[in-house]
CSV table of C-alpha atoms and ligand atoms in Angstrom, one decimal:
chain,number,residue,atom,x,y,z
W,289,MET,CA,94.8,165.4,-32.1
W,290,LYS,CA,93.2,162.5,-30.3
W,291,ILE,CA,95.5,159.1,-30.5
W,292,PHE,CA,94.1,155.8,-29.7
W,293,VAL,CA,96.7,153.7,-28.4
W,294,ILE,CA,96.4,150.1,-28.5
W,295,ASN,CA,98.5,147.1,-27.5
W,296,CYS,CA,96.9,144.1,-28.2
W,297,GLY,CA,97.6,140.4,-27.1
W,298,SER,CA,96.2,137.1,-28.1
W,299,SER,CA,93.3,137.2,-25.6
W,300,SER,CA,93.7,141.0,-24.6
W,301,LEU,CA,93.3,144.3,-25.7
W,302,LYS,CA,95.0,147.4,-23.9
W,303,PHE,CA,93.9,151.1,-24.7
W,304,GLN,CA,94.7,154.5,-23.9
W,305,LEU,CA,93.0,157.5,-25.3
W,306,ILE,CA,95.8,160.4,-25.1
W,307,ASP,CA,95.5,164.0,-26.4
W,308,SER,CA,98.9,164.5,-28.1
W,309,GLU,CA,99.0,168.3,-27.6
W,310,THR,CA,98.1,168.0,-23.8
W,311,GLU,CA,100.0,164.2,-23.4
W,312,GLN,CA,96.8,164.1,-21.1
W,313,CYS,CA,95.3,160.5,-21.0
W,314,LEU,CA,91.6,161.0,-21.6
W,315,ALA,CA,90.6,157.4,-20.6
W,316,LYS,CA,92.5,154.1,-20.2
W,317,GLY,CA,91.3,150.8,-20.1
W,318,LEU,CA,91.4,146.7,-21.0
W,319,CYS,CA,89.6,143.8,-22.5
W,320,GLU,CA,90.7,140.5,-20.8
W,321,ARG,CA,90.0,137.0,-21.8
W,322,ILE,CA,89.0,137.6,-25.5
W,323,GLY,CA,87.9,134.2,-27.3
W,324,ILE,CA,87.6,132.4,-23.9
W,325,ASP,CA,84.8,132.1,-21.3
W,326,GLY,CA,84.8,134.9,-18.6
W,327,GLY,CA,85.9,138.1,-20.8
W,328,MET,CA,85.9,141.4,-19.1
W,329,ILE,CA,86.2,144.8,-19.9
W,330,SER,CA,87.4,147.3,-17.7
W,331,TYR,CA,87.3,151.1,-18.1
W,332,THR,CA,88.8,154.5,-16.4
W,333,PRO,CA,88.0,157.8,-17.6
W,334,ASP,CA,90.6,160.5,-16.5
W,335,GLY,CA,89.6,161.6,-12.9
W,336,GLY,CA,86.9,159.4,-13.1
W,337,GLU,CA,86.1,155.8,-11.2
W,338,LYS,CA,87.0,152.4,-12.6
W,339,GLU,CA,84.2,150.7,-14.4
W,340,LYS,CA,84.5,146.9,-14.6
W,341,LYS,CA,81.8,144.7,-16.8
W,342,ASN,CA,82.1,140.8,-17.3
W,343,VAL,CA,81.1,140.5,-20.7
W,344,ASP,CA,81.8,137.0,-23.4
W,345,ILE,CA,84.2,138.6,-25.9
W,346,PRO,CA,84.3,136.5,-28.9
W,347,ASN,CA,86.8,138.8,-30.9
W,348,HIS,CA,88.9,141.2,-30.9
W,349,THR,CA,86.4,143.5,-33.7
W,350,GLU,CA,83.9,143.1,-30.8
W,351,ALA,CA,86.3,143.8,-27.9
W,352,PHE,CA,86.8,147.2,-29.9
W,353,ARG,CA,83.4,147.6,-30.5
W,354,LEU,CA,83.2,147.8,-26.5
W,355,VAL,CA,85.9,149.8,-26.0
W,356,LEU,CA,84.5,152.4,-28.5
W,357,GLU,CA,81.0,151.9,-26.8
W,358,ALA,CA,82.5,152.8,-23.5
W,359,LEU,CA,84.2,155.9,-25.0
W,360,MET,CA,81.5,157.2,-26.3
W,361,ASN,CA,79.0,156.3,-23.5
W,362,PRO,CA,77.1,159.4,-22.6
W,363,ALA,CA,77.7,159.5,-18.9
W,364,THR,CA,81.3,158.5,-18.5
W,365,GLY,CA,82.6,158.7,-22.3
W,366,VAL,CA,85.0,161.1,-23.0
W,367,ILE,CA,84.5,161.5,-27.3
W,368,LYS,CA,80.8,162.1,-28.9
W,369,SER,CA,81.9,160.1,-32.2
W,370,VAL,CA,84.6,158.2,-33.7
W,371,ASP,CA,85.3,160.8,-36.0
W,372,GLU,CA,87.0,162.7,-33.1
W,373,ILE,CA,89.9,159.9,-33.1
W,374,ASP,CA,92.5,161.6,-35.2
W,375,ALA,CA,94.6,158.2,-35.4
W,376,VAL,CA,95.8,155.1,-33.8
W,377,GLY,CA,99.2,153.6,-32.6
W,378,HIS,CA,99.9,150.0,-32.7
W,379,ARG,CA,102.3,148.5,-29.9
W,380,MET,CA,104.0,145.9,-32.5
W,381,VAL,CA,106.7,143.4,-31.0
W,382,HIS,CA,108.7,142.3,-33.9
W,383,GLY,CA,109.9,144.6,-36.7
W,384,GLY,CA,112.8,142.2,-37.4
W,385,GLU,CA,115.4,144.1,-39.6
W,386,LYS,CA,112.6,145.8,-41.7
W,387,PHE,CA,111.3,148.1,-39.0
W,388,ALA,CA,114.4,150.7,-37.7
W,389,CYS,CA,111.3,153.7,-36.5
W,390,SER,CA,107.7,153.9,-36.6
W,391,VAL,CA,105.7,153.6,-39.7
W,392,ILE,CA,102.2,153.9,-41.2
W,393,LEU,CA,100.5,151.0,-40.9
W,394,ASN,CA,99.2,150.6,-44.7
W,395,ASP,CA,98.8,147.2,-46.5
W,396,GLU,CA,102.3,146.7,-47.6
W,397,VAL,CA,103.8,147.3,-44.4
W,398,LEU,CA,101.4,144.9,-42.8
W,399,GLU,CA,102.5,142.1,-45.5
W,400,ALA,CA,105.8,143.2,-44.0
W,401,VAL,CA,105.3,142.7,-40.3
W,402,ALA,CA,103.4,139.5,-41.1
W,403,SER,CA,106.9,138.1,-42.5
W,404,CYS,CA,107.9,139.0,-39.0
W,405,ASN,CA,105.9,136.4,-37.5
W,406,ASP,CA,108.1,133.5,-37.2
W,407,LEU,CA,110.6,135.6,-35.0
W,408,ALA,CA,107.4,136.1,-32.9
W,409,PRO,CA,105.1,133.6,-33.2
W,410,LEU,CA,103.0,134.3,-30.0
W,411,HIS,CA,103.0,138.2,-30.2
W,412,ASN,CA,103.0,139.4,-34.1
W,413,PRO,CA,99.9,137.6,-34.9
W,414,ALA,CA,97.5,139.0,-32.1
W,415,ASN,CA,99.6,142.2,-33.0
W,416,LEU,CA,97.8,142.1,-36.6
W,417,THR,CA,94.7,140.6,-35.7
W,418,GLY,CA,94.3,143.8,-33.4
W,419,VAL,CA,95.3,146.0,-36.3
W,420,TYR,CA,92.7,144.5,-38.7
W,421,ALA,CA,89.8,144.3,-36.3
W,422,CYS,CA,90.7,148.3,-35.4
W,423,LYS,CA,90.7,148.7,-39.4
W,424,GLU,CA,87.5,147.0,-39.9
W,425,LEU,CA,85.8,149.8,-37.1
W,426,MET,CA,87.5,152.6,-38.4
W,427,PRO,CA,88.6,152.2,-42.0
W,428,ASN,CA,89.6,156.1,-42.4
W,429,VAL,CA,91.5,156.5,-39.7
W,430,PRO,CA,95.1,156.3,-40.1
W,431,MET,CA,97.2,154.0,-38.3
W,432,VAL,CA,101.1,153.7,-37.1
W,433,GLY,CA,102.7,151.0,-35.9
W,434,VAL,CA,105.7,151.4,-33.1
W,435,PHE,CA,107.7,148.4,-32.7
W,436,ASP,CA,109.3,147.4,-29.8
W,437,THR,CA,112.6,146.0,-31.5
W,438,ALA,CA,112.8,149.4,-33.5
W,439,PHE,CA,115.0,151.3,-31.1
W,440,HIS,CA,117.6,148.5,-31.2
W,441,GLN,CA,118.4,148.1,-34.6
W,442,THR,CA,121.1,150.6,-34.3
W,443,MET,CA,123.3,148.1,-32.4
W,444,PRO,CA,126.9,147.3,-33.9
W,445,GLU,CA,126.8,143.6,-35.8
W,446,GLU,CA,129.2,142.6,-33.2
W,447,ALA,CA,126.6,143.2,-30.4
W,448,TYR,CA,123.7,141.6,-32.3
W,449,ILE,CA,125.2,138.5,-34.1
W,450,TYR,CA,125.3,135.2,-32.0
W,451,ALA,CA,128.4,133.2,-32.6
W,452,ILE,CA,126.7,130.3,-34.4
W,453,PRO,CA,126.9,129.5,-37.8
W,454,TYR,CA,126.2,132.6,-39.6
W,455,GLU,CA,124.5,130.7,-42.5
W,456,TYR,CA,121.1,131.0,-39.8
W,457,TYR,CA,121.4,134.5,-39.9
W,458,LYS,CA,121.5,135.0,-43.4
W,459,LYS,CA,118.6,132.3,-43.9
W,460,TYR,CA,116.6,133.3,-40.9
W,461,GLY,CA,117.6,136.3,-39.5
W,462,VAL,CA,118.7,134.9,-36.3
W,463,ARG,CA,120.6,137.3,-34.3
W,464,ARG,CA,119.9,139.4,-31.0
W,465,TYR,CA,116.8,142.1,-31.9
W,466,GLY,CA,115.7,143.4,-28.4
W,467,PHE,CA,112.6,144.3,-26.6
W,468,HIS,CA,111.1,147.3,-24.8
W,469,GLY,CA,112.8,149.4,-26.9
W,470,THR,CA,109.8,152.2,-26.7
W,471,SER,CA,110.4,152.0,-23.0
W,472,HIS,CA,114.5,152.1,-23.3
W,473,ALA,CA,114.1,155.3,-26.1
W,474,PHE,CA,111.7,157.0,-24.0
W,475,VAL,CA,113.5,156.7,-21.0
W,476,SER,CA,116.8,157.5,-21.7
W,477,GLU,CA,116.0,160.7,-23.8
W,478,HIS,CA,113.7,161.4,-21.0
W,479,ALA,CA,116.6,161.1,-18.5
W,480,ALA,CA,119.0,163.2,-20.8
W,481,GLU,CA,116.7,166.0,-20.3
W,482,PHE,CA,115.9,165.7,-16.7
W,483,LEU,CA,119.8,165.5,-16.2
W,484,GLY,CA,120.9,168.5,-18.5
W,485,LEU,CA,122.9,166.0,-20.6
W,486,ASP,CA,123.3,166.1,-24.4
W,487,TYR,CA,121.3,163.5,-25.7
W,488,GLU,CA,123.7,163.8,-28.4
W,489,ASN,CA,126.7,163.3,-26.5
W,490,SER,CA,125.8,160.9,-23.5
W,491,LYS,CA,126.5,157.5,-22.4
W,492,ILE,CA,123.1,156.1,-20.3
W,493,ILE,CA,122.1,152.8,-19.0
W,494,VAL,CA,118.7,152.1,-18.7
W,495,CYS,CA,117.4,149.0,-16.4
W,496,HIS,CA,113.6,148.6,-17.2
W,497,ILE,CA,113.1,145.9,-14.4
W,498,GLY,CA,109.5,144.7,-14.5
W,499,ASN,CA,107.9,141.4,-14.9
W,500,GLY,CA,109.9,141.3,-18.1
W,501,ALA,CA,113.2,143.0,-17.7
W,502,SER,CA,116.2,144.1,-19.8
W,503,ILE,CA,119.3,146.7,-20.0
W,504,SER,CA,120.1,148.7,-22.7
W,505,ALA,CA,123.3,150.8,-23.2
W,506,VAL,CA,122.7,154.0,-25.2
W,507,LYS,CA,125.7,156.1,-26.7
W,508,ASN,CA,124.9,159.3,-28.0
W,509,GLY,CA,121.1,159.2,-28.4
W,510,LYS,CA,121.8,155.3,-30.1
W,511,CYS,CA,121.1,151.9,-28.6
W,512,VAL,CA,124.3,150.0,-28.6
W,513,ASP,CA,123.6,147.2,-27.1
W,514,THR,CA,120.6,145.4,-24.9
W,515,SER,CA,120.1,142.7,-23.1
W,516,MET,CA,117.0,140.7,-24.8
W,517,GLY,CA,118.2,138.9,-28.0
W,518,LEU,CA,116.2,136.8,-30.6
W,519,THR,CA,113.5,136.6,-28.0
W,520,PRO,CA,112.6,138.2,-25.0
W,521,LEU,CA,114.1,135.4,-23.1
W,522,GLU,CA,117.7,136.4,-22.9
W,523,GLY,CA,119.4,138.5,-20.4
W,524,LEU,CA,118.0,139.2,-17.1
W,525,VAL,CA,116.6,137.3,-14.2
W,526,MET,CA,112.9,138.0,-14.5
W,527,GLY,CA,109.3,137.3,-13.2
W,528,THR,CA,109.3,133.9,-14.7
W,529,ARG,CA,111.9,133.9,-17.2
W,530,SER,CA,114.9,132.8,-16.3
W,531,GLY,CA,117.3,135.3,-18.5
W,532,ASP,CA,120.7,134.1,-19.3
W,533,VAL,CA,121.6,130.0,-19.4
W,534,ASP,CA,124.2,127.8,-20.8
W,535,PRO,CA,122.3,126.0,-23.9
W,536,GLY,CA,123.9,122.9,-22.3
W,537,VAL,CA,121.4,122.9,-19.6
W,538,LEU,CA,118.6,122.1,-22.4
W,539,GLU,CA,120.4,118.7,-23.3
W,540,PHE,CA,121.0,118.0,-19.8
W,541,LEU,CA,117.6,118.7,-18.4
W,542,ALA,CA,116.0,116.6,-21.7
W,543,ASN,CA,117.9,113.5,-20.8
W,544,LYS,CA,117.5,113.5,-16.8
W,545,GLU,CA,113.6,114.8,-17.4
W,546,GLY,CA,112.8,113.3,-20.6
W,547,MET,CA,111.2,116.7,-21.6
W,548,ASP,CA,111.1,117.9,-25.1
W,549,ILE,CA,112.1,121.5,-26.5
W,550,LYS,CA,108.9,122.6,-25.9
W,551,ALA,CA,108.8,121.6,-22.1
W,552,LEU,CA,112.0,123.1,-22.1
W,553,LEU,CA,111.2,126.4,-23.3
W,554,ASN,CA,107.9,126.5,-21.4
W,555,MET,CA,110.0,126.0,-18.2
W,556,LEU,CA,112.5,129.0,-19.3
W,557,ASN,CA,110.0,131.0,-20.4
W,558,LYS,CA,107.1,130.3,-17.3
W,559,LYS,CA,108.3,128.4,-14.4
W,560,SER,CA,112.2,130.5,-13.8
W,561,GLY,CA,113.2,133.2,-12.8
W,562,LEU,CA,112.0,135.0,-9.3
W,563,LEU,CA,109.5,132.1,-9.5
W,564,GLY,CA,111.9,129.5,-10.3
W,565,LEU,CA,114.4,130.3,-7.7
W,566,THR,CA,111.8,130.4,-5.1
W,567,ASP,CA,110.4,127.2,-5.6
W,568,ASN,CA,107.2,128.5,-7.1
W,569,LEU,CA,106.5,131.0,-3.9
W,570,SER,CA,105.7,133.9,-6.6
W,571,SER,CA,106.7,135.7,-9.8
W,572,ASP,CA,105.9,139.2,-7.9
W,573,ASN,CA,108.6,141.3,-6.9
W,574,ARG,CA,106.4,142.5,-3.7
W,575,ASP,CA,106.3,139.1,-2.4
W,576,ILE,CA,110.1,138.4,-3.0
W,577,GLU,CA,110.8,141.8,-1.2
W,578,ASP,CA,108.6,140.8,1.6
W,579,GLY,CA,110.3,137.7,2.0
W,580,TYR,CA,114.2,138.9,1.8
W,581,ARG,CA,113.2,141.6,4.4
W,582,SER,CA,112.2,138.6,6.9
W,583,GLY,CA,115.3,136.6,5.9
W,584,ASP,CA,113.4,133.9,3.5
W,585,GLU,CA,116.3,131.9,2.0
W,586,ALA,CA,114.5,131.9,-1.1
W,587,CYS,CA,113.5,135.0,-1.5
W,588,VAL,CA,117.1,136.4,-0.7
W,589,ARG,CA,118.6,134.0,-3.4
W,590,ALA,CA,116.0,135.3,-6.2
W,591,MET,CA,116.7,138.8,-4.7
W,592,LYS,CA,120.2,138.3,-4.8
W,593,ALA,CA,120.7,136.5,-8.0
W,594,THR,CA,118.6,139.2,-9.7
W,595,CYS,CA,120.6,142.2,-8.3
W,596,TYR,CA,124.0,140.3,-9.1
W,597,ARG,CA,123.1,139.5,-13.1
W,598,VAL,CA,121.8,143.4,-13.3
W,599,VAL,CA,125.4,144.5,-11.9
W,600,LYS,CA,127.1,142.0,-14.3
W,601,TYR,CA,125.3,144.2,-17.1
W,602,ILE,CA,125.9,147.7,-16.2
W,603,GLY,CA,129.6,146.6,-15.9
W,604,ALA,CA,129.4,144.9,-19.4
W,605,TYR,CA,127.5,148.0,-20.7
W,606,ALA,CA,129.8,150.8,-19.3
W,607,ALA,CA,132.9,149.1,-21.0
W,608,ALA,CA,130.7,148.6,-24.0
W,609,MET,CA,130.6,152.3,-24.1
W,610,ASN,CA,133.8,153.3,-22.5
W,611,GLY,CA,132.0,154.9,-19.8
W,612,VAL,CA,128.7,155.7,-18.3
W,613,ASP,CA,127.2,159.3,-17.6
W,614,ALA,CA,123.9,158.0,-16.5
W,615,ILE,CA,122.2,155.1,-14.9
W,616,CYS,CA,118.2,155.0,-15.0
W,617,PHE,CA,115.9,152.6,-13.1
W,618,THR,CA,112.3,152.2,-14.7
W,619,ALA,CA,109.5,149.9,-15.1
W,620,GLY,CA,107.6,148.4,-11.8
W,621,VAL,CA,110.2,147.0,-9.6
W,622,GLY,CA,113.2,149.6,-11.4
W,623,GLU,CA,110.3,152.5,-10.6
W,624,ASN,CA,109.1,151.1,-6.8
W,625,SER,CA,111.8,148.9,-5.5
W,626,SER,CA,114.4,151.0,-3.3
W,627,ILE,CA,115.7,147.7,-2.0
W,628,LEU,CA,116.7,146.7,-5.5
W,629,ARG,CA,118.0,149.8,-6.4
W,630,GLU,CA,120.2,150.0,-3.6
W,631,LEU,CA,121.7,145.9,-3.6
W,632,VAL,CA,122.2,147.0,-7.4
W,633,CYS,CA,124.4,150.5,-6.1
W,634,GLU,CA,125.9,148.9,-3.7
W,635,HIS,CA,128.2,147.0,-6.2
W,636,LEU,CA,128.7,150.0,-8.2
W,637,GLY,CA,131.7,152.1,-5.9
W,638,TYR,CA,134.1,151.1,-8.5
W,639,LEU,CA,132.4,153.6,-10.8
W,640,GLY,CA,132.4,156.6,-8.5
W,641,ILE,CA,128.5,156.1,-7.7
W,642,THR,CA,127.2,156.6,-4.3
W,643,ILE,CA,123.6,156.7,-3.6
W,644,ASP,CA,121.7,158.9,-1.0
W,645,PRO,CA,119.1,156.6,0.8
W,646,GLU,CA,116.7,159.3,1.6
W,647,GLU,CA,116.0,160.2,-2.1
W,648,ASN,CA,116.7,156.3,-2.8
W,649,LYS,CA,113.0,155.4,-0.8
W,650,LYS,CA,111.1,158.3,-2.8
W,651,ARG,CA,108.3,157.0,-5.1
W,652,GLY,CA,106.3,158.4,-8.0
W,653,ASP,CA,108.4,161.3,-9.9
W,654,ASP,CA,111.7,161.4,-12.1
W,655,ASN,CA,114.2,161.5,-9.4
W,656,VAL,CA,117.6,161.6,-8.9
W,657,ILE,CA,119.1,159.2,-6.1
W,658,SER,CA,122.7,159.4,-6.2
W,659,THR,CA,124.5,162.0,-3.8
W,660,PRO,CA,125.7,165.6,-5.6
W,661,ASP,CA,129.3,164.2,-5.5
W,662,SER,CA,128.6,160.8,-7.1
W,663,LYS,CA,130.6,160.2,-10.7
W,664,VAL,CA,127.4,158.8,-12.6
W,665,LYS,CA,124.1,160.4,-12.2
W,666,VAL,CA,121.8,157.7,-10.9
W,667,CYS,CA,118.1,158.0,-11.4
W,668,VAL,CA,114.7,156.8,-11.5
W,669,ILE,CA,112.6,157.9,-14.3
W,670,PRO,CA,108.8,156.4,-14.6
W,671,THR,CA,108.6,154.7,-17.8
W,672,ASN,CA,105.6,155.5,-20.3
W,673,GLU,CA,105.1,153.3,-23.3
W,674,GLU,CA,101.6,154.3,-24.0
W,675,LEU,CA,102.8,158.4,-24.2
W,676,ALA,CA,105.5,157.2,-26.0
W,677,ILE,CA,103.5,155.1,-28.8
W,678,ALA,CA,101.1,158.6,-29.1
W,679,ARG,CA,103.8,160.8,-29.4
W,680,GLU,CA,105.3,158.7,-32.9
W,681,THR,CA,102.1,158.4,-33.8
W,682,ALA,CA,101.1,162.3,-33.7
W,683,ARG,CA,104.9,162.6,-35.3
W,684,LEU,CA,103.9,160.6,-38.3
W,685,VAL,CA,100.7,161.6,-39.1
F,955,LIG,P1,105.5,146.0,-15.0
F,955,LIG,O1,105.9,144.5,-15.5
F,955,LIG,O2,106.4,147.0,-15.2
F,955,LIG,O3,104.2,146.3,-14.9
F,955,LIG,O4,105.8,145.5,-13.4
F,955,LIG,C1,105.7,144.3,-12.5
F,955,LIG,C2,106.5,144.0,-11.6
F,955,LIG,O5,106.4,145.6,-10.6
F,955,LIG,C3,106.0,143.0,-10.5
F,955,LIG,O6,107.4,142.3,-9.9
F,955,LIG,C4,105.8,143.8,-8.8
F,955,LIG,O7,105.6,143.3,-8.1
F,955,LIG,C5,106.5,145.0,-9.2
F,955,LIG,N1,106.3,146.4,-8.5
F,955,LIG,C6,105.1,147.0,-8.6
F,955,LIG,N2,105.1,147.7,-7.9
F,955,LIG,C7,105.8,147.4,-6.7
F,955,LIG,C8,106.3,148.2,-5.2
F,955,LIG,N3,105.7,148.7,-4.8
F,955,LIG,N4,107.2,147.9,-4.9
F,955,LIG,C9,108.3,146.8,-5.4
F,955,LIG,N5,107.9,145.9,-6.6
F,955,LIG,C10,107.1,146.6,-7.2
């Protein structure tokens, strides 16, 4: 089956066309600045050159029209007609407590997704806009929603509940949900297979560290805890997000700086993390690594704080699962930053972990970076959320 995998933001549309039998990505691309001046579409067929075109894209329907045009282009396209697309898999950010697994997107389901909009006001409406635009152009193609929160729905109450008045959970669903679920599920399952562990009888910690970052504890194939909460702001130090802070900081800064709640949340989401810790030098881990190597004080601070937070969560999750068989690193930083992995694993000697420095330098493929006598296996597993969405879509359709 040919599966069209879609990830729609408010002004962007990322896509891949994946053959679900061979798991080959036939083509991929991105529309940017939808509804804003200076629109752009990029398109890369498998094995071909990347094409980029500047074109105004007034709305998501027009974006889908341009993408389908690129996919069917007689010279560089990979299909002849829309009829060749068997199903569409949409990445959906927040499924609240309603969706613990992927679902076929019918009218009833779309209404239920819309009822979660309050929980993800920036993301869910954009996802839904994408679904409706796609439906307009491909009304007869089945569509599946794959939720970022679904994998974490197995967390027990003690892990997901905030110790604030319970009425807010009952009234509004204020609790921890977690994100990056598609990646945590894909990586933990794949790691078990790669390492020869029985997934249903294993304890795996997945460190998804990219521009956004989260860690999860996966026991016997089910998520039992994860570091992101009601929103993707909780947990680790990220590119521009603070992760955990004492909420008392907010009142303190509101008084000192005259900031309102909107300005405070903007600061925590957009001006903190690596960017904040380096006094606006960069939110990009590559710059932080360069600075760390040359001894730049701000970059050393940012790198150490980032790694320390990861170390704390690994310790917490090893405790939560009463042990750990494997620790996996994934996403842009987790897959590529040997320095981060080295600095994190330096603190894990108490778990009997030792790292092979040569293996840790390698990049690109699934790889075990711990030594053969290490008590816990440590590995790098490249994530592939698009493939995970394509698999889920094919399974449901
Ligand atoms: P993601 O959000 O998963 O795309 O990850 C983005 C992050 O990965 C950015 O902070 C990048 O700096 C980081 N990253 C990508 N490539 C490398 C690399 N070769 N070395 C270190 N960090 C990298």
